[in-house]
PDB file of C-alpha atoms in Angstrom:
ATOM      1  CA  MET A   1      78.281  86.564  76.493  1.00 48.00           C
ATOM      2  CA  LYS A   2      80.789  89.320  75.335  1.00 50.00           C
ATOM      3  CA  ILE A   3      84.319  89.189  76.700  1.00 51.00           C
ATOM      4  CA  LYS A   4      83.829  92.562  78.628  1.00 52.00           C
ATOM      5  CA  THR A   5      80.960  90.874  80.553  1.00 51.00           C
ATOM      6  CA  VAL A   6      83.138  87.865  81.375  1.00 50.00           C
ATOM      7  CA  ILE A   7      85.942  90.047  82.464  1.00 49.00           C
ATOM      8  CA  ALA A   8      83.628  92.288  84.648  1.00 49.00           C
ATOM      9  CA  ALA A   9      82.405  89.205  86.342  1.00 49.00           C
ATOM     10  CA  CYS A  10      85.845  87.940  86.904  1.00 52.00           C
ATOM     11  CA  LEU A  11      86.771  91.229  88.568  1.00 46.00           C
ATOM     12  CA  ILE A  12      83.796  90.888  90.893  1.00 46.00           C
ATOM     13  CA  GLY A  13      85.027  87.337  91.848  1.00 49.00           C
ATOM     14  CA  LEU A  14      88.513  88.575  92.455  1.00 50.00           C
ATOM     15  CA  THR A  15      87.489  91.534  94.732  1.00 46.00           C
ATOM     16  CA  ALA A  16      84.479  90.195  96.486  1.00 42.00           C
ATOM     17  CA  VAL A  17      86.320  88.264  99.098  1.00 42.00           C
ATOM     18  CA  PRO A  18      89.217  89.486 100.853  1.00 45.00           C
ATOM     19  CA  LEU A  19      92.591  87.728 100.541  1.00 42.00           C
ATOM     20  CA  VAL A  20      92.758  86.763 104.133  1.00 40.00           C
ATOM     21  CA  ALA A  21      89.315  85.053 103.953  1.00 45.00           C
ATOM     22  CA  GLN A  22      90.279  83.336 100.694  1.00 44.00           C
ATOM     23  CA  ALA A  23      93.478  82.098 102.187  1.00 42.00           C
ATOM     24  CA  GLN A  24      91.857  80.832 105.379  1.00 45.00           C
ATOM     25  CA  GLN A  25      89.384  78.450 103.298  1.00 48.00           C
ATOM     26  CA  ALA A  26      92.205  76.194 102.730  1.00 43.00           C
ATOM     27  CA  GLY A  27      92.798  75.786 106.364  1.00 45.00           C
ATOM     28  CA  ASN A  28      95.445  74.222 108.546  1.00 46.00           C
ATOM     29  CA  GLN A  29      94.283  70.717 107.393  1.00 43.00           C
ATOM     30  CA  GLN A  30      95.464  71.221 103.758  1.00 49.00           C
ATOM     31  CA  GLN A  31      98.935  72.395 105.013  1.00 51.00           C
ATOM     32  CA  GLN A  32      99.185  69.379 107.367  1.00 50.00           C
ATOM     33  CA  ALA A  33      98.397  67.122 104.639  1.00 80.00           C
ATOM     34  CA  LEU A  34     101.540  68.220 102.616  1.00 91.00           C
ATOM     35  CA  PRO A  35     104.570  65.993 102.826  1.00 95.00           C
ATOM     36  CA  PRO A  36     107.303  67.178 105.100  1.00 96.00           C
ATOM     37  CA  ALA A  37     109.804  67.607 102.297  1.00 96.00           C
ATOM     38  CA  LEU A  38     107.423  69.829 100.395  1.00 98.00           C
ATOM     39  CA  LEU A  39     106.561  71.866 103.531  1.00 97.00           C
ATOM     40  CA  ALA A  40     110.109  72.455 104.073  1.00 97.00           C
ATOM     41  CA  ALA A  41     110.622  73.784 100.598  1.00 98.00           C
ATOM     42  CA  ILE A  42     107.607  76.022 100.925  1.00 98.00           C
ATOM     43  CA  ALA A  43     108.908  77.455 104.198  1.00 97.00           C
ATOM     44  CA  SER A  44     112.209  78.132 102.508  1.00 96.00           C
ATOM     45  CA  GLY A  45     110.588  80.378  99.858  1.00 97.00           C
ATOM     46  CA  ASN A  46     113.039  78.751  97.344  1.00 97.00           C
ATOM     47  CA  ALA A  47     111.150  78.099  94.038  1.00 98.00           C
ATOM     48  CA  ALA A  48     113.599  75.600  92.683  1.00 98.00           C
ATOM     49  CA  ALA A  49     113.451  73.622  95.917  1.00 98.00           C
ATOM     50  CA  VAL A  50     109.488  73.637  95.580  1.00 98.00           C
ATOM     51  CA  GLU A  51     109.520  72.470  92.065  1.00 98.00           C
ATOM     52  CA  ARG A  52     112.196  69.698  92.889  1.00 98.00           C
ATOM     53  CA  ALA A  53     110.024  68.627  95.852  1.00 98.00           C
ATOM     54  CA  ILE A  54     106.947  68.313  93.695  1.00 98.00           C
ATOM     55  CA  ALA A  55     108.809  66.525  90.874  1.00 98.00           C
ATOM     56  CA  ALA A  56     110.143  63.921  93.419  1.00 98.00           C
ATOM     57  CA  LEU A  57     106.760  63.360  95.237  1.00 98.00           C
ATOM     58  CA  ALA A  58     104.603  63.264  92.130  1.00 98.00           C
ATOM     59  CA  ALA A  59     107.081  60.529  90.546  1.00 97.00           C
ATOM     60  CA  GLY A  60     105.638  61.134  86.953  1.00 96.00           C
ATOM     61  CA  ASN A  61     102.032  61.092  87.887  1.00 98.00           C
ATOM     62  CA  PRO A  62     100.496  64.260  86.498  1.00 98.00           C
ATOM     63  CA  VAL A  63      97.345  64.092  88.757  1.00 97.00           C
ATOM     64  CA  ARG A  64      99.628  63.736  91.968  1.00 97.00           C
ATOM     65  CA  ALA A  65     101.757  66.631  90.565  1.00 98.00           C
ATOM     66  CA  ALA A  66      98.530  68.724  90.068  1.00 98.00           C
ATOM     67  CA  LEU A  67      97.224  68.017  93.573  1.00 97.00           C
ATOM     68  CA  LEU A  68     100.727  68.904  95.214  1.00 98.00           C
ATOM     69  CA  ALA A  69     100.885  72.002  92.888  1.00 98.00           C
ATOM     70  CA  ALA A  70      97.488  73.082  93.897  1.00 97.00           C
ATOM     71  CA  GLN A  71      98.047  72.712  97.621  1.00 97.00           C
ATOM     72  CA  THR A  72     101.411  74.468  97.288  1.00 98.00           C
ATOM     73  CA  MET A  73      99.475  77.397  95.738  1.00 98.00           C
ATOM     74  CA  ALA A  74      97.086  77.396  98.560  1.00 98.00           C
ATOM     75  CA  ALA A  75     100.032  77.550 100.927  1.00 98.00           C
ATOM     76  CA  ALA A  76     101.444  80.523  98.752  1.00 98.00           C
ATOM     77  CA  GLU A  77      98.390  82.424  99.378  1.00 98.00           C
ATOM     78  CA  ARG A  78      98.469  81.883 102.929  1.00 97.00           C
ATOM     79  CA  MET A  79     101.948  83.518 103.119  1.00 98.00           C
ATOM     80  CA  ILE A  80     100.926  86.734 101.741  1.00 98.00           C
ATOM     81  CA  ALA A  81     100.490  88.367 105.105  1.00 97.00           C
ATOM     82  CA  THR A  82     103.729  86.946 106.542  1.00 97.00           C
ATOM     83  CA  ASN A  83     106.105  86.578 103.937  1.00 98.00           C
ATOM     84  CA  PRO A  84     104.903  88.077 100.612  1.00 98.00           C
ATOM     85  CA  ALA A  85     108.102  87.677  98.667  1.00 98.00           C
ATOM     86  CA  ALA A  86     108.078  83.918  99.424  1.00 98.00           C
ATOM     87  CA  ALA A  87     104.437  83.881  98.433  1.00 99.00           C
ATOM     88  CA  ALA A  88     105.388  85.119  95.017  1.00 99.00           C
ATOM     89  CA  ALA A  89     108.315  82.592  94.548  1.00 98.00           C
ATOM     90  CA  VAL A  90     106.299  79.668  95.739  1.00 99.00           C
ATOM     91  CA  ALA A  91     103.276  80.638  93.672  1.00 99.00           C
ATOM     92  CA  ASN A  92     105.544  80.959  90.520  1.00 98.00           C
ATOM     93  CA  ALA A  93     106.999  77.474  91.209  1.00 98.00           C
ATOM     94  CA  ALA A  94     103.624  75.763  91.559  1.00 98.00           C
ATOM     95  CA  MET A  95     102.420  77.531  88.457  1.00 98.00           C
ATOM     96  CA  ARG A  96     105.372  76.205  86.495  1.00 98.00           C
ATOM     97  CA  VAL A  97     104.379  72.712  87.444  1.00 98.00           C
ATOM     98  CA  ALA A  98     101.078  73.467  85.912  1.00 98.00           C
ATOM     99  CA  GLN A  99     102.635  74.363  82.633  1.00 97.00           C
ATOM    100  CA  SER A 100     103.067  70.589  81.879  1.00 97.00           C
ATOM    101  CA  PRO A 101     100.357  69.679  79.162  1.00 97.00           C
ATOM    102  CA  ALA A 102     100.054  66.268  80.960  1.00 98.00           C
ATOM    103  CA  VAL A 103      99.052  68.014  84.247  1.00 98.00           C
ATOM    104  CA  GLN A 104      96.575  70.317  82.484  1.00 98.00           C
ATOM    105  CA  SER A 105      95.018  67.337  80.629  1.00 97.00           C
ATOM    106  CA  ALA A 106      94.945  65.097  83.665  1.00 96.00           C
ATOM    107  CA  ALA A 107      93.641  67.759  86.191  1.00 97.00           C
ATOM    108  CA  SER A 108      92.303  70.712  84.478  1.00 96.00           C
ATOM    109  CA  ALA A 109      89.962  71.571  87.375  1.00 96.00           C
ATOM    110  CA  GLN A 110      92.924  71.632  89.763  1.00 96.00           C
ATOM    111  CA  VAL A 111      94.855  73.942  87.422  1.00 98.00           C
ATOM    112  CA  ALA A 112      91.898  76.294  87.048  1.00 98.00           C
ATOM    113  CA  THR A 113      91.847  76.606  90.899  1.00 97.00           C
ATOM    114  CA  MET A 114      95.584  77.394  90.684  1.00 98.00           C
ATOM    115  CA  LEU A 115      94.993  79.998  87.994  1.00 98.00           C
ATOM    116  CA  SER A 116      92.280  81.811  90.217  1.00 98.00           C
ATOM    117  CA  ALA A 117      94.677  81.736  93.235  1.00 98.00           C
ATOM    118  CA  ALA A 118      97.658  83.113  91.280  1.00 99.00           C
ATOM    119  CA  SER A 119      95.496  85.868  89.830  1.00 98.00           C
ATOM    120  CA  ARG A 120      94.757  86.965  93.474  1.00 98.00           C
ATOM    121  CA  ILE A 121      98.381  86.756  94.578  1.00 99.00           C
ATOM    122  CA  MET A 122      99.980  88.678  91.713  1.00 98.00           C
ATOM    123  CA  VAL A 123      97.571  91.620  92.337  1.00 98.00           C
ATOM    124  CA  ALA A 124      98.216  91.586  96.081  1.00 98.00           C
ATOM    125  CA  PRO A 125      99.850  94.997  96.970  1.00 98.00           C
ATOM    126  CA  ALA A 126     102.076  93.469  99.498  1.00 98.00           C
ATOM    127  CA  VAL A 127     103.369  90.898  96.972  1.00 99.00           C
ATOM    128  CA  ILE A 128     103.925  93.567  94.367  1.00 99.00           C
ATOM    129  CA  ALA A 129     105.908  95.841  96.759  1.00 98.00           C
ATOM    130  CA  ALA A 130     108.131  92.848  98.221  1.00 98.00           C
ATOM    131  CA  ALA A 131     108.964  91.163  94.932  1.00 98.00           C
ATOM    132  CA  PRO A 132     107.913  92.968  91.891  1.00 98.00           C
ATOM    133  CA  SER A 133     110.106  91.219  89.315  1.00 98.00           C
ATOM    134  CA  VAL A 134     108.827  87.947  90.766  1.00 98.00           C
ATOM    135  CA  VAL A 135     105.384  89.014  90.265  1.00 99.00           C
ATOM    136  CA  ALA A 136     106.155  89.893  86.790  1.00 98.00           C
ATOM    137  CA  SER A 137     107.462  86.221  86.276  1.00 98.00           C
ATOM    138  CA  LEU A 138     104.354  84.872  88.121  1.00 98.00           C
ATOM    139  CA  ALA A 139     102.023  86.782  85.863  1.00 98.00           C
ATOM    140  CA  ALA A 140     103.885  85.732  82.811  1.00 98.00           C
ATOM    141  CA  THR A 141     103.717  82.007  83.875  1.00 98.00           C
ATOM    142  CA  THR A 142     100.038  82.228  84.761  1.00 98.00           C
ATOM    143  CA  VAL A 143      99.074  83.835  81.547  1.00 98.00           C
ATOM    144  CA  ALA A 144     101.075  81.155  79.619  1.00 98.00           C
ATOM    145  CA  VAL A 145      99.022  78.428  81.368  1.00 98.00           C
ATOM    146  CA  ALA A 146      95.734  80.136  80.938  1.00 97.00           C
ATOM    147  CA  SER A 147      96.514  80.608  77.282  1.00 97.00           C
ATOM    148  CA  THR A 148      96.766  77.017  76.404  1.00 97.00           C
ATOM    149  CA  PRO A 149      93.962  75.559  74.360  1.00 95.00           C
ATOM    150  CA  THR A 150      93.267  73.008  77.267  1.00 96.00           C
ATOM    151  CA  MET A 151      92.585  75.628  79.825  1.00 97.00           C
ATOM    152  CA  VAL A 152      90.910  78.204  77.722  1.00 97.00           C
ATOM    153  CA  ALA A 153      88.484  75.535  76.661  1.00 95.00           C
ATOM    154  CA  ALA A 154      88.042  74.123  80.128  1.00 94.00           C
ATOM    155  CA  ALA A 155      87.852  77.349  81.972  1.00 94.00           C
ATOM    156  CA  PRO A 156      87.305  80.339  79.855  1.00 95.00           C
ATOM    157  CA  THR A 157      86.107  82.474  82.520  1.00 95.00           C
ATOM    158  CA  VAL A 158      89.136  81.811  84.748  1.00 97.00           C
ATOM    159  CA  SER A 159      91.396  82.541  81.684  1.00 96.00           C
ATOM    160  CA  ALA A 160      89.728  85.977  81.567  1.00 96.00           C
ATOM    161  CA  ALA A 161      90.302  86.580  85.113  1.00 97.00           C
ATOM    162  CA  VAL A 162      93.866  85.874  84.527  1.00 98.00           C
ATOM    163  CA  ALA A 163      93.906  88.376  81.658  1.00 97.00           C
ATOM    164  CA  THR A 164      92.440  90.950  83.972  1.00 97.00           C
ATOM    165  CA  ALA A 165      94.943  90.303  86.654  1.00 98.00           C
ATOM    166  CA  ALA A 166      97.880  90.231  84.578  1.00 98.00           C
ATOM    167  CA  THR A 167      96.727  93.560  82.912  1.00 97.00           C
ATOM    168  CA  SER A 168      96.652  95.110  86.207  1.00 98.00           C
ATOM    169  CA  VAL A 169     100.405  93.711  86.746  1.00 98.00           C
ATOM    170  CA  ALA A 170     101.633  94.794  83.438  1.00 98.00           C
ATOM    171  CA  THR A 171     100.734  98.461  84.062  1.00 97.00           C
ATOM    172  CA  ASN A 172     101.677  98.651  87.779  1.00 98.00           C
ATOM    173  CA  PRO A 173     104.215 101.348  88.188  1.00 98.00           C
ATOM    174  CA  ILE A 174     106.280  99.313  90.761  1.00 98.00           C
ATOM    175  CA  VAL A 175     106.435  96.386  88.351  1.00 98.00           C
ATOM    176  CA  VAL A 176     107.290  98.337  85.247  1.00 98.00           C
ATOM    177  CA  ALA A 177     109.990 100.095  87.063  1.00 98.00           C
ATOM    178  CA  ALA A 178     111.514  96.794  88.391  1.00 98.00           C
ATOM    179  CA  ALA A 179     110.949  94.685  85.256  1.00 97.00           C
ATOM    180  CA  PRO A 180     110.201  96.867  82.226  1.00 97.00           C
ATOM    181  CA  GLN A 181     110.884  94.442  79.429  1.00 97.00           C
ATOM    182  CA  ALA A 182     108.962  91.701  81.315  1.00 96.00           C
ATOM    183  CA  SER A 183     106.072  94.053  81.721  1.00 96.00           C
ATOM    184  CA  SER A 184     105.868  95.006  78.139  1.00 96.00           C
ATOM    185  CA  ALA A 185     106.081  91.216  77.043  1.00 97.00           C
ATOM    186  CA  LEU A 186     103.459  90.478  79.472  1.00 97.00           C
ATOM    187  CA  ALA A 187     101.059  92.984  77.958  1.00 96.00           C
ATOM    188  CA  GLN A 188     101.451  91.330  74.538  1.00 96.00           C
ATOM    189  CA  SER A 189     100.761  87.825  75.982  1.00 96.00           C
ATOM    190  CA  VAL A 190      97.456  89.336  77.661  1.00 96.00           C
ATOM    191  CA  THR A 191      96.450  90.524  74.298  1.00 95.00           C
ATOM    192  CA  THR A 192      96.862  86.846  73.038  1.00 94.00           C
ATOM    193  CA  LEU A 193      95.075  85.417  75.820  1.00 95.00           C
ATOM    194  CA  THR A 194      92.052  87.888  75.508  1.00 94.00           C
ATOM    195  CA  ALA A 195      91.878  86.983  71.986  1.00 94.00           C
ATOM    196  CA  ALA A 196      91.783  83.187  72.756  1.00 92.00           C
ATOM    197  CA  VAL A 197      89.090  83.576  75.359  1.00 93.00           C
ATOM    198  CA  GLU A 198      86.960  85.866  72.942  1.00 93.00           C
ATOM    199  CA  THR A 199      87.369  83.064  70.278  1.00 90.00           C
ATOM    200  CA  GLN A 200      86.275  80.233  72.912  1.00 89.00           C
ATOM    201  CA  THR A 201      83.632  82.467  74.111  1.00 83.00           C
ATOM    202  CA  SER A 202      81.916  83.132  70.549  1.00 80.00           C
ATOM    203  CA  THR A 203      82.425  79.453  69.695  1.00 71.00           C
ATOM    204  CA  THR A 204      80.631  78.209  72.753  1.00 64.00           C
ATOM    205  CA  GLN A 205      77.886  80.827  72.017  1.00 61.00           C
ATOM    206  CA  ILE A 206      77.484  79.305  68.473  1.00 58.00           C
ATOM    207  CA  THR A 207      77.403  75.807  69.577  1.00 53.00           C
ATOM    208  CA  THR A 208      74.815  76.539  72.368  1.00 51.00           C
ATOM    209  CA  THR A 209      72.692  78.385  69.884  1.00 48.00           C
ATOM    210  CA  THR A 210      72.875  75.689  67.161  1.00 47.00           C
ATOM    211  CA  THR A 211      72.039  73.089  69.777  1.00 50.00           C
ATOM    212  CA  THR A 212      69.000  74.905  71.135  1.00 48.00           C
ATOM    213  CA  THR A 213      67.717  75.474  67.642  1.00 46.00           C
ATOM    214  CA  GLN A 214      68.210  71.704  66.704  1.00 52.00           C
ATOM    215  CA  THR A 215      66.269  70.831  69.901  1.00 51.00           C
ATOM    216  CA  GLN A 216      63.461  73.151  69.153  1.00 52.00           C
ATOM    217  CA  THR A 217      63.388  71.805  65.625  1.00 51.00           C
ATOM    218  CA  SER A 218      63.117  68.229  66.727  1.00 54.00           C
ATOM    219  CA  ASN A 219      60.474  68.929  69.288  1.00 58.00           C
ATOM    220  CA  SER A 220      58.267  71.059  67.030  1.00 57.00           C
ATOM    221  CA  PRO A 221      55.279  69.270  65.510  1.00 59.00           C
ATOM    222  CA  SER A 222      55.553  68.226  62.094  1.00 53.00           C
TER     223      SER A 222
END
């Protein structure tokens, strides 16, 4: 599968379901499951407070940190309609937790879910209008996580979706005006991510073809 096909599929996935419907999937149960200290930090919209709360509650457990960060990201997505600036800040805090190699190794599936949510948040018009500089930071952090060997190997399609969303952010006039240097750096990071996804996709294709050929050879009559 070519990278353009992968990105096209990701675009469909990003736009097929409205943001409101995506946010509602998490439901109130997940929000209630969050510890009070983390809920308070999220409500404040203070990224540093969110990171501190997750670190304290996780107590060095990367699986726990990933779960809390994923729940935080879901909460951030639900905030788009009511407090888009806070949504960007909270999402950025959650994604910074996912930058930990230990978190990615221990819970790559949770991190992939976070990457998908962050991709939706960063392209939301309300979020861009409310906090363009924070959106640039969120996009940069998300691209950094999506570019790691762990995540490119575990979720290449998700990483491709991140590249697509981040490209939209890097070329958005509002973001460029608010954070020109960050936008330029983001564009360069996206190029690196796209190349990594292409390499991973090609490697997967070669491995699959080789395995299929070997299977057919072993099954053919001698």
